[in-house]
mmCIF file of C-alpha atoms in Angstrom:
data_model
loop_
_atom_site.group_PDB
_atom_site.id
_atom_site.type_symbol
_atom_site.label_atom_id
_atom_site.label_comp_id
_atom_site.label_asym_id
_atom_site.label_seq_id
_atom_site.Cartn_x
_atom_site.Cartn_y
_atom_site.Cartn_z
ATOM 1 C CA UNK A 1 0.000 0.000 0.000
ATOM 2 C CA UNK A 2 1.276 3.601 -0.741
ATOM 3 C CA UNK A 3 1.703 6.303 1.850
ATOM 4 C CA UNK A 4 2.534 9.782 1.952
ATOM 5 C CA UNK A 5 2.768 11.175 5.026
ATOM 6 C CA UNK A 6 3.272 15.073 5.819
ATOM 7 C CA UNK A 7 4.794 16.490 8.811
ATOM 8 C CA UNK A 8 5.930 19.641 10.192
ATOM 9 C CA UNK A 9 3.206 22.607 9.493
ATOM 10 C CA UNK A 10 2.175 24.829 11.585
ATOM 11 C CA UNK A 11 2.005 28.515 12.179
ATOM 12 C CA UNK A 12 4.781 31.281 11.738
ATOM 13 C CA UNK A 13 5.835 34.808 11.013
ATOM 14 C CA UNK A 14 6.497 36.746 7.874
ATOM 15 C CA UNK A 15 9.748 36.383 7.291
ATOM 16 C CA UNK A 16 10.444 32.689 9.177
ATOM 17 C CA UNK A 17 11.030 29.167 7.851
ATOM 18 C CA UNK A 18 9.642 26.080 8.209
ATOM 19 C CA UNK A 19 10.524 22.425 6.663
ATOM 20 C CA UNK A 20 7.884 20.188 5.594
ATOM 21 C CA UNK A 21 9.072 16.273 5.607
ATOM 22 C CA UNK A 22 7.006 13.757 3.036
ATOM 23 C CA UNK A 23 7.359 9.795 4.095
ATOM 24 C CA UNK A 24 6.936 7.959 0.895
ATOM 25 C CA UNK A 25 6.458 4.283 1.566
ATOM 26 C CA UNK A 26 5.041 1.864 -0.901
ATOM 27 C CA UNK A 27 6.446 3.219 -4.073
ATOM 28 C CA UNK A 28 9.710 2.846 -5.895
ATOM 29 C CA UNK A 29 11.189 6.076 -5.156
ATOM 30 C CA UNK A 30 13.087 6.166 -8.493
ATOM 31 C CA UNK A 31 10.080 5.348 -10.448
ATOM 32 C CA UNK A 32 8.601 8.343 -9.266
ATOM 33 C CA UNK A 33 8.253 12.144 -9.534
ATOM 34 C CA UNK A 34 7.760 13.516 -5.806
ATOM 35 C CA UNK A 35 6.429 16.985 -5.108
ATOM 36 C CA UNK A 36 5.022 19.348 -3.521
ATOM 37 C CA UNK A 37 1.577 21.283 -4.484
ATOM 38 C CA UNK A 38 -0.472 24.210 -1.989
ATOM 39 C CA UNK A 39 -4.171 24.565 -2.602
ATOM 40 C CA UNK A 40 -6.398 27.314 -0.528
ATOM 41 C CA UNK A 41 -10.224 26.323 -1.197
ATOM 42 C CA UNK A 42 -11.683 27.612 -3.888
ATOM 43 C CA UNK A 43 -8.803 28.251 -5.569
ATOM 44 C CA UNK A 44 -6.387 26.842 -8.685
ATOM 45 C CA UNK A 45 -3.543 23.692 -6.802
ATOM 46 C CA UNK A 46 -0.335 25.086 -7.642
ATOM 47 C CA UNK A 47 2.936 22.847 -8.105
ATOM 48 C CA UNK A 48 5.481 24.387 -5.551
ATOM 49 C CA UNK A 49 8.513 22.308 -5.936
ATOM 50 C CA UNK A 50 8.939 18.675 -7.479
ATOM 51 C CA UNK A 51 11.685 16.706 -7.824
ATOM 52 C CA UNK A 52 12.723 13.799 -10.608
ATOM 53 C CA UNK A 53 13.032 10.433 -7.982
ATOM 54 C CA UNK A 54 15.459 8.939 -10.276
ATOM 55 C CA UNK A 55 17.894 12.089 -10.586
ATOM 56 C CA UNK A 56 16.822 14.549 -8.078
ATOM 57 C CA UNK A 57 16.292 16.755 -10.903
ATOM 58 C CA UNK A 58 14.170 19.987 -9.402
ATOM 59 C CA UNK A 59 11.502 22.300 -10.587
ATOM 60 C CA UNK A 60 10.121 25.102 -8.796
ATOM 61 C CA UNK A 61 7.453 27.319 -9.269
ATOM 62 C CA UNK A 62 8.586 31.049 -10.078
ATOM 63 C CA UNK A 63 6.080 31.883 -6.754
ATOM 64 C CA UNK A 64 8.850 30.205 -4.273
ATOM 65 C CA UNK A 65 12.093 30.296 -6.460
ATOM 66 C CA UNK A 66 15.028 31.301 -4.493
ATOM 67 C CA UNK A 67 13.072 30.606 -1.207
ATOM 68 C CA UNK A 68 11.735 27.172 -0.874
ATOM 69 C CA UNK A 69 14.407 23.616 -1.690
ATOM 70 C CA UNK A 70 12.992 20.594 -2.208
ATOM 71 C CA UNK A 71 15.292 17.932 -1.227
ATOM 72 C CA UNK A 72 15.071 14.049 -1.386
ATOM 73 C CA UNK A 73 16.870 11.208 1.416
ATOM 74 C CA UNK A 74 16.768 7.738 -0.577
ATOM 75 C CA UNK A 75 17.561 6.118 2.837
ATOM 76 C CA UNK A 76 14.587 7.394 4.698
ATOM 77 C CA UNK A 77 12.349 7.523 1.651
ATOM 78 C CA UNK A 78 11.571 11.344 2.862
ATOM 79 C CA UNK A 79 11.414 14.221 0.427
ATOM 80 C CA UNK A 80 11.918 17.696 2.654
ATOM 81 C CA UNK A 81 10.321 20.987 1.432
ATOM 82 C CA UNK A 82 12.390 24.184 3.026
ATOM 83 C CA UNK A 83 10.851 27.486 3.295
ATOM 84 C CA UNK A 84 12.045 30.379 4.130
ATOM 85 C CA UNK A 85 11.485 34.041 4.026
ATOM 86 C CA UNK A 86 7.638 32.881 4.283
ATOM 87 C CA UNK A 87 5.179 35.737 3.202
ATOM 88 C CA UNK A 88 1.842 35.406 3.861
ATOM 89 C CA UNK A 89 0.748 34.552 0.341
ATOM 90 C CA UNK A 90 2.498 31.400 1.424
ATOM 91 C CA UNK A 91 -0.394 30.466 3.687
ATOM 92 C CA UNK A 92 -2.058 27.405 2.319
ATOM 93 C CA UNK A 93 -2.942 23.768 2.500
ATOM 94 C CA UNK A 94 0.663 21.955 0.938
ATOM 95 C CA UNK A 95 0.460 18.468 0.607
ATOM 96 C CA UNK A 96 3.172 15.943 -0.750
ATOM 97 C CA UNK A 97 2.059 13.723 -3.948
ATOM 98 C CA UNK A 98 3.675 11.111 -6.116
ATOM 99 C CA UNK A 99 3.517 10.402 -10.178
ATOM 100 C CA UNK A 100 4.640 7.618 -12.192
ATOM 101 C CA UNK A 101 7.260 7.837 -14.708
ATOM 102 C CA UNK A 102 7.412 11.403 -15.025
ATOM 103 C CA UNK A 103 9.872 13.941 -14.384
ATOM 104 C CA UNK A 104 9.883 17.047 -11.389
ATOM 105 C CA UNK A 105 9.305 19.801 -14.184
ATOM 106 C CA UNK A 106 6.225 18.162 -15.858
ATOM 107 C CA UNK A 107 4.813 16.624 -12.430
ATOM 108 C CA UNK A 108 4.900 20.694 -10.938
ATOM 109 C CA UNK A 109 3.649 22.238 -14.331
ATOM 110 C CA UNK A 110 0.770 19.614 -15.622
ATOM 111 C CA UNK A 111 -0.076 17.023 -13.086
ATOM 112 C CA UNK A 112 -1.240 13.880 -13.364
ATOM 113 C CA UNK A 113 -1.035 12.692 -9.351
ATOM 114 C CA UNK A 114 -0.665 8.952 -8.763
ATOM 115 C CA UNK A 115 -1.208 9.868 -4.877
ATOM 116 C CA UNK A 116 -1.016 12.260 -2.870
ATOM 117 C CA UNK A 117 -1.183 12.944 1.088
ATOM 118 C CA UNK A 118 -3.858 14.354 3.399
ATOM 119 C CA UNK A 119 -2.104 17.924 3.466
ATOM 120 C CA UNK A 120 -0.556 19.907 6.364
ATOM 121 C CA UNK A 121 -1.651 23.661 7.126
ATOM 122 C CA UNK A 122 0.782 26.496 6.475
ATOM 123 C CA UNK A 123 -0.157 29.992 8.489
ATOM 124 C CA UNK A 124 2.209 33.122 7.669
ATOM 125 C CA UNK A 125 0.877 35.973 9.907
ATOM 126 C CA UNK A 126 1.860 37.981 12.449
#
């Protein structure tokens, strides 16, 4: 059976960080495109950061660029999101998903989710 599991949301100031952690068990990691997407209700998901399981290969979206990393530990079958220098557009639902044979780039920019997680609240306010 596969499992994504997010940890590690939760509430912070403009300006702070955070790091969101994505157990994948069940899958072939390298099989895989891992990622990130943040969707508020009643609004468009958006693909925040993916990476290529096979290469590492990252994408991210031009909203987060230069502030969030996606990272990936084989060993622990984890996939990390870091974010920093939050803003409070950057409050959201984010939850962790997984495609098949794909890479990051096309996984973040048309999605096609295999699975996906059951999503972790991020608050940016002071």
């Amino acid at each position: 059976e596969v499992q994504l599991a997010e940890s590690g949301g939760g509430w912070v100031q403009p300006g702070g960080s955070l790091r969101l952690s994505c157990v994948a068990s069940g899958l072939p990691f390298d099989d895989y495109a891992i990622g990130w997407f943040r969707q508020a209700p009643g609004e468009e998901r958006e693909g925040v950061a993916c990476l290529t399981g096979s290469d590492g290969a990252t994408y991210y979206a031009r909203s987060v660029k230069d502030r969030f990393t996606i990272s990936s530990d084989k060993a622990k079958r984890t996939v990390y999101l870091q974010m920093n220098s939050l803003k409070s557009e950057d409050t959201d639902v984010y939850y962790c998903a997984a495609e098949l044979g794909t890479t990051g780039q096309a996984m973040c920019v048309n999605p096609a989710l295999d699975y996906r997680g059951q999503g972790t609240q991020i608050t940016v306010s002071s």
